[in-house]
Amino acid sequence: AQFYTAVAALDHGDVDHLQQMVDADRTLPPARGYLDESYPHVGFRGATLLRLVAGDPIRTRLPSNIVQLATLLIDAGADVGATTLEGRGVLSLSSRSSQLRWEGIRSEMIELLVRRGNLDEEGGKILYNALSDPRDLELGEGLHQIGANLDLRFAAGLGLVD
């Protein structure tokens, strides 16, 4: 029950309530929810609170302070590399998140996740997601600047011919 109360605080952008909850219960950041097999969207089964900050697939509208909430969860011990039961992680999902793109905060979220976690989540799928859409060239460039390992096709996609 505490997990879903924390989800509600996250959904409402309530930093103070979420902070109080994780301070009172350190098992919340690594806790998993949506474990009921009848839950309609398999992409959320076994999700941690941090997994929900990606907004992909869309479950509800993300609050405008979602990066601050993600920082709070990471500071409280959330595992940036944790995946759902289906193997979906917050970093790769953030890289393709329409909601984060619409809000203009996708690069900020990804930089936070990369600096506090693992850039190579899901075998580098984040780079594929970043460069598979021409609108995402800026994201690909940003990933390269913070240390993404590029193979020949991604280097070519970024115009790195040296």
XYZ file of N, CA and C in Angstrom:
486
model
N 0.824 -1.196 0.000
C 0.000 0.000 0.000
C 0.866 1.257 0.000
N 1.994 1.214 0.710
C 2.885 2.377 0.752
C 3.425 2.705 -0.640
N 3.706 1.683 -1.423
C 4.238 1.899 -2.768
C 3.265 2.750 -3.584
N 1.995 2.415 -3.551
C 1.007 3.118 -4.368
C 0.697 4.508 -3.818
N 0.867 4.711 -2.522
C 0.760 6.054 -1.948
C 1.929 6.895 -2.451
N 3.110 6.286 -2.528
C 4.280 6.986 -3.068
C 4.098 7.284 -4.554
N 3.479 6.370 -5.291
C 3.175 6.615 -6.711
C 2.272 7.838 -6.837
N 1.271 7.946 -5.974
C 0.360 9.095 -6.014
C 1.113 10.391 -5.726
N 2.024 10.372 -4.762
C 2.837 11.566 -4.473
C 3.698 11.929 -5.680
N 4.273 10.930 -6.309
C 5.080 11.145 -7.516
C 4.215 11.744 -8.628
N 3.058 11.161 -8.859
C 2.161 11.637 -9.911
C 1.717 13.080 -9.696
N 1.587 13.478 -8.444
C 1.147 14.842 -8.123
C 2.316 15.812 -7.975
N 3.539 15.311 -8.112
C 4.706 16.188 -7.992
C 4.945 16.665 -6.580
N 4.490 15.890 -5.603
C 4.566 16.286 -4.194
C 5.909 15.870 -3.595
N 6.891 16.741 -3.753
C 8.254 16.468 -3.286
C 8.286 16.234 -1.784
N 7.611 17.100 -1.025
C 7.662 16.999 0.437
C 7.088 15.672 0.934
N 5.942 15.272 0.389
C 5.323 14.020 0.831
C 6.188 12.821 0.441
N 6.709 12.825 -0.791
C 7.554 11.713 -1.218
C 8.826 11.653 -0.366
N 9.411 12.801 -0.061
C 10.610 12.829 0.787
C 10.302 12.260 2.170
N 9.188 12.650 2.745
C 8.787 12.122 4.055
C 8.620 10.610 4.000
N 8.022 10.136 2.918
C 7.784 8.699 2.794
C 9.091 7.917 2.689
N 10.029 8.363 1.859
C 11.282 7.607 1.713
C 12.165 7.760 2.948
N 12.054 8.885 3.650
C 12.802 9.042 4.902
C 12.274 8.065 5.957
N 10.975 7.861 5.971
C 10.353 6.981 6.960
C 10.489 5.510 6.602
N 10.631 5.207 5.321
C 10.674 3.810 4.885
C 11.698 3.653 3.765
N 12.908 3.260 4.120
C 13.994 3.119 3.142
C 13.805 1.928 2.209
N 12.761 1.132 2.422
C 12.494 0.046 1.487
C 11.674 0.531 0.282
N 11.191 1.767 0.318
C 10.387 2.276 -0.794
C 11.176 2.478 -2.092
N 12.353 3.105 -2.078
C 13.055 3.314 -3.358
C 13.312 2.028 -4.156
N 13.699 0.922 -3.531
C 13.884 -0.296 -4.332
C 12.616 -1.146 -4.481
N 11.527 -0.736 -3.824
C 10.291 -1.535 -3.864
C 9.734 -1.616 -5.278
N 9.025 -2.704 -5.532
C 8.422 -2.926 -6.851
C 6.909 -3.011 -6.715
N 6.232 -2.530 -7.750
C 4.779 -2.570 -7.764
C 4.251 -3.133 -9.066
N 2.953 -3.079 -9.210
C 2.270 -3.577 -10.408
C 2.627 -5.045 -10.659
N 2.656 -5.823 -9.589
C 3.048 -7.227 -9.689
C 1.873 -8.161 -9.969
N 0.674 -7.655 -9.888
C -0.509 -8.466 -10.151
C -0.546 -8.836 -11.633
N -0.640 -10.100 -11.931
C -0.635 -10.545 -13.324
C -1.795 -9.992 -14.131
N -2.833 -9.519 -13.468
C -3.964 -8.970 -14.196
C -3.771 -7.499 -14.548
N -2.647 -6.898 -14.104
C -2.397 -5.501 -14.453
C -2.280 -5.416 -15.972
N -3.006 -4.504 -16.612
C -3.142 -4.531 -18.069
C -1.893 -4.202 -18.882
N -0.948 -3.503 -18.325
C 0.219 -3.123 -19.126
C 1.471 -3.824 -18.593
N 1.972 -4.783 -19.354
C 3.113 -5.577 -18.889
C 4.356 -4.737 -18.691
N 4.468 -3.601 -19.348
C 5.650 -2.755 -19.225
C 5.876 -2.188 -17.841
N 4.855 -2.241 -16.988
C 4.986 -1.721 -15.630
C 5.139 -2.816 -14.582
N 4.988 -4.063 -14.945
C 5.066 -5.139 -13.948
C 6.443 -5.172 -13.311
N 6.444 -5.026 -12.006
C 7.701 -5.025 -11.271
C 8.422 -3.697 -11.302
N 7.724 -2.630 -11.673
C 8.353 -1.307 -11.766
C 8.696 -0.763 -10.389
N 9.835 -0.080 -10.328
C 10.188 0.702 -9.148
C 9.617 2.101 -9.330
N 9.647 2.892 -8.275
C 9.192 4.278 -8.385
C 10.017 5.032 -9.425
N 11.325 4.787 -9.444
C 12.187 5.491 -10.393
C 11.821 5.139 -11.824
N 11.435 3.920 -12.067
C 11.040 3.508 -13.419
C 9.892 4.366 -13.944
N 9.041 4.842 -13.051
C 7.857 5.597 -13.449
C 8.168 7.020 -13.909
N 9.368 7.536 -13.623
C 9.694 8.908 -14.022
C 9.903 9.048 -15.519
N 10.056 7.938 -16.234
C 10.277 8.006 -17.678
C 9.035 8.460 -18.439
N 7.869 8.136 -17.923
C 6.645 8.511 -18.621
C 6.444 7.755 -19.928
N 7.059 6.600 -20.039
C 6.939 5.786 -21.259
C 6.820 4.327 -20.866
N 5.762 3.673 -21.264
C 4.607 4.217 -21.950
C 3.826 5.148 -21.031
N 2.945 5.921 -21.615
C 2.217 6.924 -20.838
C 1.229 6.235 -19.902
N 1.412 6.486 -18.619
C 0.530 5.971 -17.574
C -0.332 7.105 -17.046
N 0.283 8.271 -16.910
C -0.382 9.500 -16.487
C 0.528 10.648 -16.888
N 0.036 11.849 -16.824
C 0.876 12.994 -17.167
C 1.956 13.175 -16.097
N 3.182 13.383 -16.553
C 4.283 13.604 -15.615
C 4.195 15.013 -15.033
N 4.501 15.159 -13.738
C 4.531 16.503 -13.158
C 5.733 17.284 -13.702
N 5.651 18.591 -13.658
C 6.717 19.431 -14.214
C 8.035 19.304 -13.445
N 7.981 18.841 -12.215
C 9.188 18.693 -11.399
C 9.688 17.248 -11.346
N 9.455 16.493 -12.405
C 9.779 15.064 -12.402
C 11.280 14.811 -12.255
N 12.124 15.693 -12.775
C 13.573 15.507 -12.620
C 13.962 15.666 -11.150
N 13.353 16.614 -10.472
C 13.604 16.794 -9.038
C 13.162 15.556 -8.261
N 12.029 14.988 -8.641
C 11.539 13.779 -7.978
C 12.458 12.587 -8.251
N 12.964 12.493 -9.471
C 13.917 11.423 -9.797
C 15.183 11.572 -8.966
N 15.659 12.790 -8.822
C 16.859 13.048 -8.008
C 16.618 12.625 -6.562
N 15.455 12.965 -6.043
C 15.084 12.577 -4.680
C 15.142 11.056 -4.521
N 14.562 10.334 -5.463
C 14.541 8.870 -5.378
C 15.945 8.285 -5.476
N 16.758 8.810 -6.367
C 18.137 8.315 -6.505
C 18.924 8.599 -5.225
N 18.771 9.809 -4.691
C 19.447 10.156 -3.430
C 19.009 9.248 -2.290
N 17.771 8.757 -2.355
C 17.232 7.877 -1.306
C 17.621 6.416 -1.529
N 18.335 6.126 -2.613
C 18.827 4.768 -2.823
C 18.198 4.000 -3.960
N 17.396 4.647 -4.792
C 16.806 3.946 -5.936
C 17.914 3.502 -6.890
N 17.765 2.316 -7.429
C 18.745 1.739 -8.349
C 18.428 2.194 -9.770
N 19.312 3.015 -10.347
C 19.104 3.532 -11.698
C 19.072 2.395 -12.718
N 19.748 1.310 -12.441
C 19.808 0.192 -13.373
C 18.712 -0.846 -13.208
N 17.808 -0.641 -12.254
C 16.736 -1.618 -12.040
C 15.805 -1.664 -13.249
N 15.331 -2.857 -13.542
C 14.390 -3.025 -14.655
C 13.096 -3.641 -14.146
N 12.081 -3.581 -14.978
C 10.818 -4.246 -14.668
C 11.000 -5.749 -14.883
N 9.966 -6.510 -14.622
C 10.040 -7.948 -14.854
C 10.257 -8.261 -16.332
N 9.881 -7.328 -17.204
C 10.056 -7.492 -18.648
C 11.417 -6.979 -19.122
N 12.255 -6.508 -18.194
C 13.594 -6.048 -18.548
C 13.668 -4.615 -19.038
N 12.667 -3.798 -18.745
C 12.663 -2.408 -19.191
C 13.210 -1.507 -18.089
N 14.186 -0.682 -18.456
C 14.811 0.209 -17.495
C 14.476 1.667 -17.746
N 14.673 2.478 -16.723
C 14.296 3.885 -16.788
C 15.137 4.665 -17.794
N 16.396 4.319 -17.955
C 17.251 5.088 -18.853
C 16.832 4.934 -20.312
N 16.687 3.714 -20.775
C 16.305 3.529 -22.175
C 14.899 4.037 -22.437
N 13.991 3.877 -21.469
C 12.631 4.385 -21.652
C 12.606 5.909 -21.657
N 13.453 6.524 -20.844
C 13.537 7.989 -20.864
C 14.076 8.482 -22.199
N 14.952 7.708 -22.799
C 15.538 8.137 -24.071
C 14.512 8.182 -25.190
N 13.425 7.444 -25.044
C 12.391 7.460 -26.079
C 11.085 8.090 -25.605
N 11.079 8.695 -24.441
C 9.868 9.230 -23.827
C 9.345 10.474 -24.539
N 8.149 10.358 -25.065
C 7.495 11.519 -25.689
C 7.172 12.581 -24.649
N 6.747 12.151 -23.467
C 6.393 13.129 -22.430
C 7.588 13.973 -22.023
N 8.733 13.339 -21.813
C 9.921 14.106 -21.443
C 10.334 15.027 -22.590
N 10.188 14.557 -23.818
C 10.510 15.395 -24.981
C 9.562 16.586 -25.051
N 8.256 16.342 -24.875
C 7.266 17.424 -24.940
C 7.558 18.503 -23.892
N 7.981 18.064 -22.714
C 8.257 19.006 -21.628
C 9.623 19.682 -21.768
N 10.431 19.208 -22.708
C 11.753 19.796 -22.920
C 12.759 19.436 -21.848
N 12.524 18.305 -21.167
C 13.401 17.915 -20.055
C 14.019 16.535 -20.248
N 13.875 15.969 -21.415
C 14.397 14.625 -21.639
C 15.915 14.592 -21.477
N 16.627 15.532 -22.063
C 18.090 15.548 -21.945
C 18.530 15.699 -20.492
N 17.818 16.549 -19.745
C 18.142 16.747 -18.330
C 17.935 15.448 -17.541
N 16.830 14.755 -17.812
C 16.560 13.493 -17.120
C 17.619 12.455 -17.470
N 17.940 12.347 -18.744
C 18.913 11.342 -19.170
C 20.288 11.643 -18.603
N 20.667 12.905 -18.580
C 21.964 13.245 -17.994
C 22.012 12.850 -16.522
N 20.935 13.119 -15.785
C 20.862 12.706 -14.375
C 21.031 11.198 -14.252
N 20.285 10.452 -15.047
C 20.317 8.996 -14.960
C 21.681 8.433 -15.350
N 22.295 9.018 -16.363
C 23.605 8.541 -16.802
C 24.668 8.856 -15.758
N 24.637 10.064 -15.238
C 25.652 10.461 -14.248
C 25.506 9.674 -12.944
N 24.308 9.219 -12.646
C 24.069 8.503 -11.392
C 23.884 7.004 -11.584
N 24.029 6.542 -12.831
C 23.775 5.132 -13.078
C 24.674 4.535 -14.121
N 24.070 3.895 -15.111
C 24.810 3.087 -16.072
C 24.398 3.461 -17.486
N 25.316 4.013 -18.245
C 25.036 4.434 -19.612
C 24.766 3.260 -20.527
N 25.297 2.108 -20.230
C 25.188 0.967 -21.132
C 23.989 0.072 -20.838
N 22.980 0.603 -20.196
C 21.769 -0.167 -19.907
C 21.221 -0.786 -21.188
N 20.806 -2.016 -21.084
C 20.202 -2.750 -22.194
C 21.105 -2.784 -23.422
N 22.398 -2.972 -23.174
C 23.331 -3.151 -24.282
C 23.449 -1.954 -25.200
N 23.347 -0.760 -24.667
C 23.500 0.426 -25.485
C 22.244 0.823 -26.245
N 21.113 0.248 -25.901
C 19.867 0.555 -26.606
C 19.538 2.043 -26.544
N 20.017 2.722 -25.517
C 19.758 4.151 -25.394
C 20.302 4.904 -26.603
N 21.459 4.504 -27.098
C 22.012 5.179 -28.273
C 21.164 4.922 -29.499
N 20.700 3.710 -29.643
C 19.823 3.389 -30.766
C 18.562 4.249 -30.700
N 17.963 4.335 -29.511
C 16.760 5.145 -29.355
C 17.041 6.617 -29.650
N 18.209 7.086 -29.239
C 18.549 8.494 -29.417
C 18.784 8.855 -30.875
N 19.273 7.923 -31.655
C 19.637 8.252 -33.034
C 18.695 7.676 -34.076
N 17.688 6.949 -33.641
C 16.771 6.345 -34.610
C 15.754 7.350 -35.141
N 15.661 8.503 -34.525
C 14.741 9.545 -34.959
C 15.560 10.813 -35.218
N 15.463 11.395 -36.407
C 16.262 12.585 -36.721
C 16.062 13.738 -35.740
N 14.910 13.774 -35.071
C 14.667 14.834 -34.081
C 15.529 14.652 -32.841
N 16.153 13.492 -32.699
C 16.902 13.176 -31.487
C 18.408 13.359 -31.624
N 18.843 14.026 -32.654
C 20.275 14.212 -32.856
C 20.914 14.921 -31.667
N 20.227 15.907 -31.109
C 20.761 16.622 -29.946
C 20.981 15.667 -28.775
N 20.056 14.740 -28.573
C 20.202 13.760 -27.503
C 21.408 12.870 -27.761
N 21.562 12.399 -28.988
C 22.730 11.589 -29.341
C 24.025 12.332 -29.097
N 24.066 13.603 -29.462
C 25.265 14.409 -29.232
C 25.539 14.556 -27.741
N 24.479 14.779 -26.968
C 24.646 14.903 -25.522
C 25.150 13.617 -24.890
N 24.650 12.490 -25.351
C 25.122 11.196 -24.843
C 26.590 10.994 -25.171
N 26.971 11.368 -26.369
C 28.384 11.262 -26.761
C 29.251 12.129 -25.847
N 28.795 13.329 -25.544
C 29.572 14.245 -24.699
C 29.743 13.726 -23.282
N 28.797 12.944 -22.796
C 28.932 12.444 -21.419
C 29.481 11.024 -21.368
N 30.013 10.545 -22.506
C 30.791 9.320 -22.459
C 30.214 8.089 -23.108
N 29.168 8.219 -23.906
C 28.611 7.044 -24.572
C 29.630 6.444 -25.530
N 29.707 5.125 -25.519
C 30.581 4.428 -26.461
C 29.868 4.329 -27.797
N 30.493 4.852 -28.839
C 29.876 4.861 -30.155
C 30.538 3.841 -31.055
N 29.707 3.099 -31.781
C 30.270 2.258 -32.832
C 30.233 3.076 -34.128
N 30.659 2.472 -35.224
C 30.793 3.196 -36.480
C 29.466 3.796 -36.959
N 28.381 3.054 -36.843
C 27.107 3.583 -37.346
C 26.605 4.760 -36.534
N 26.818 4.730 -35.216
C 26.374 5.858 -34.404
C 27.300 7.059 -34.581
N 28.583 6.812 -34.743
C 29.514 7.908 -35.031
C 29.116 8.580 -36.339
N 28.781 7.773 -37.337
C 28.363 8.320 -38.627
C 27.055 9.094 -38.464
N 26.137 8.583 -37.666
C 24.874 9.269 -37.418
C 25.055 10.617 -36.787
N 26.109 10.763 -36.004
C 26.411 12.047 -35.357
C 27.297 12.927 -36.226
N 27.727 12.400 -37.364
C 28.591 13.185 -38.257
C 30.035 13.237 -37.782
N 30.420 12.280 -36.967
C 31.806 12.238 -36.466
C 32.653 11.435 -37.457
N 33.341 12.116 -38.304
C 34.092 11.452 -39.354
C 35.583 11.356 -39.056
N 36.003 11.876 -37.938
C 37.442 11.850 -37.595
C 37.885 10.474 -37.238
